[in-house]
Amino acid sequence: MNKIFYLSSVFKAAAEEDGSVTIEGMASTDSVDRVGDVVSADAWTKSGGLNNYKKNPIILFNHQYSKPIGKAVEIKTTPKGLYIKARISKASGDVGELIKDGVLGAFSVGMRVKDAEYVKTTDGFLIKDAELFEV
């Protein structure tokens, strides 16, 4: 499968003294999402799914490569999915303010699916292997 998926989950945010914002939470979980897809918790550990991302742990606004707003400072797999902690730059301007105000409050991951199977009951995919591109 050579399709990029975008999946969302909620994060919590804290304003820092230097004007940046720290956000953290599950960037991806093993729960069924709103379109019926599930990313297995170990999908990120197969075939180096996080290796390239860790070289440039970019946080983008709305998946726009021309709009970087921060970088991941911690990323790890857990039994429930993919945990991330990131620092949003004070240079992110309005986006950072919207995060502080609670208007923006969810992660969305951009990834390439390497292995998946169709699940008829959810009309979605069980993603078994994925490469993270950006959050």
XYZ file of C-alpha atoms in Angstrom:
135
model
C 0.000 0.000 0.000
C 1.527 3.327 -1.010
C -0.888 5.806 0.555
C -0.189 8.468 3.171
C -2.577 8.307 6.135
C -3.361 11.112 8.570
C -4.649 10.019 11.972
C -5.535 12.310 14.898
C -5.434 12.167 18.706
C -5.669 14.684 21.561
C -2.670 16.260 23.332
C -2.148 18.410 26.395
C -0.189 21.665 26.269
C 1.779 23.848 28.677
C 3.127 27.346 28.000
C 6.826 27.820 28.781
C 8.531 30.955 30.138
C 10.484 31.480 26.908
C 7.260 31.767 24.858
C 7.338 28.245 23.469
C 4.723 25.592 24.176
C 5.306 21.990 25.210
C 2.740 19.495 23.981
C 2.531 15.815 24.795
C 0.291 12.835 24.378
C -0.407 9.860 22.202
C 0.272 10.808 18.588
C -1.209 7.491 17.500
C -3.177 4.864 19.409
C -4.259 1.308 18.792
C -7.940 2.334 18.917
C -10.280 2.424 15.934
C -10.255 5.941 14.461
C -13.209 7.803 12.952
C -12.776 6.194 9.533
C -12.326 2.654 10.838
C -8.541 2.394 10.705
C -6.340 1.029 13.501
C -2.579 1.419 13.809
C -1.246 -1.486 15.840
C 0.993 -0.382 18.698
C 3.963 -2.225 17.244
C 3.522 -0.892 13.691
C 6.145 1.773 14.461
C 8.764 -0.776 15.544
C 8.791 -2.857 12.376
C 11.252 -2.123 9.566
C 12.555 1.043 11.227
C 9.296 2.989 11.217
C 10.662 5.791 13.422
C 14.331 5.815 12.386
C 14.123 8.458 9.642
C 11.711 10.610 11.644
C 14.099 10.697 14.607
C 16.785 12.196 12.333
C 14.523 15.220 11.745
C 11.651 15.066 14.269
C 9.584 17.814 12.671
C 6.242 19.057 13.914
C 4.222 20.652 11.112
C 1.053 22.694 11.081
C -1.697 20.908 9.128
C 0.810 18.577 7.411
C 2.306 21.528 5.504
C 6.019 20.954 4.952
C 6.365 24.686 4.384
C 4.992 25.374 7.895
C 7.242 23.772 10.539
C 6.250 24.856 14.044
C 8.449 22.753 16.314
C 10.225 19.491 16.923
C 9.734 16.337 18.927
C 11.926 16.149 22.018
C 10.751 12.654 22.984
C 9.094 9.901 20.987
C 8.532 6.315 22.023
C 6.304 3.368 21.431
C 4.101 2.106 24.248
C 1.671 -0.815 24.510
C -1.091 1.660 23.517
C 0.669 3.310 20.568
C 3.023 6.184 19.827
C 3.765 8.742 22.579
C 5.306 12.091 21.706
C 6.461 15.167 23.582
C 7.252 18.204 21.449
C 8.294 21.790 21.804
C 6.391 24.271 19.662
C 8.574 27.264 18.850
C 7.610 30.771 19.887
C 8.240 31.565 16.189
C 5.070 29.567 15.389
C 3.138 32.775 16.127
C -0.629 32.430 15.845
C -0.450 28.635 15.822
C 1.329 28.639 19.190
C -1.263 31.031 20.589
C -4.105 28.808 19.342
C -2.475 25.863 21.095
C -2.131 27.861 24.331
C -5.795 28.895 24.077
C -6.898 25.285 23.588
C -8.306 25.910 20.114
C -5.797 23.468 18.605
C -5.456 20.355 20.722
C -4.817 17.260 18.641
C -1.942 15.457 16.990
C -2.207 14.122 13.483
C 0.448 11.842 12.045
C 1.508 11.620 8.435
C 2.858 8.198 7.575
C 3.430 5.690 4.835
C 1.719 2.364 5.386
C 4.030 -0.538 4.647
C 1.735 -3.399 5.626
C -1.992 -3.482 6.371
C -5.020 -5.668 6.034
C -8.595 -4.706 5.322
C -11.030 -5.141 8.235
C -14.547 -5.681 6.994
C -16.283 -4.952 10.331
C -14.860 -1.405 10.493
C -14.482 -0.896 6.723
C -10.960 0.255 7.507
C -7.429 -1.028 7.727
C -5.416 -2.674 10.474
C -2.035 -1.057 9.915
C 0.702 -3.479 10.912
C 3.804 -1.633 9.683
C 4.222 2.102 9.080
C 6.877 4.749 8.562
C 6.308 8.064 10.345
C 6.929 11.117 8.152
C 5.722 13.953 10.356
C 3.396 14.960 13.170
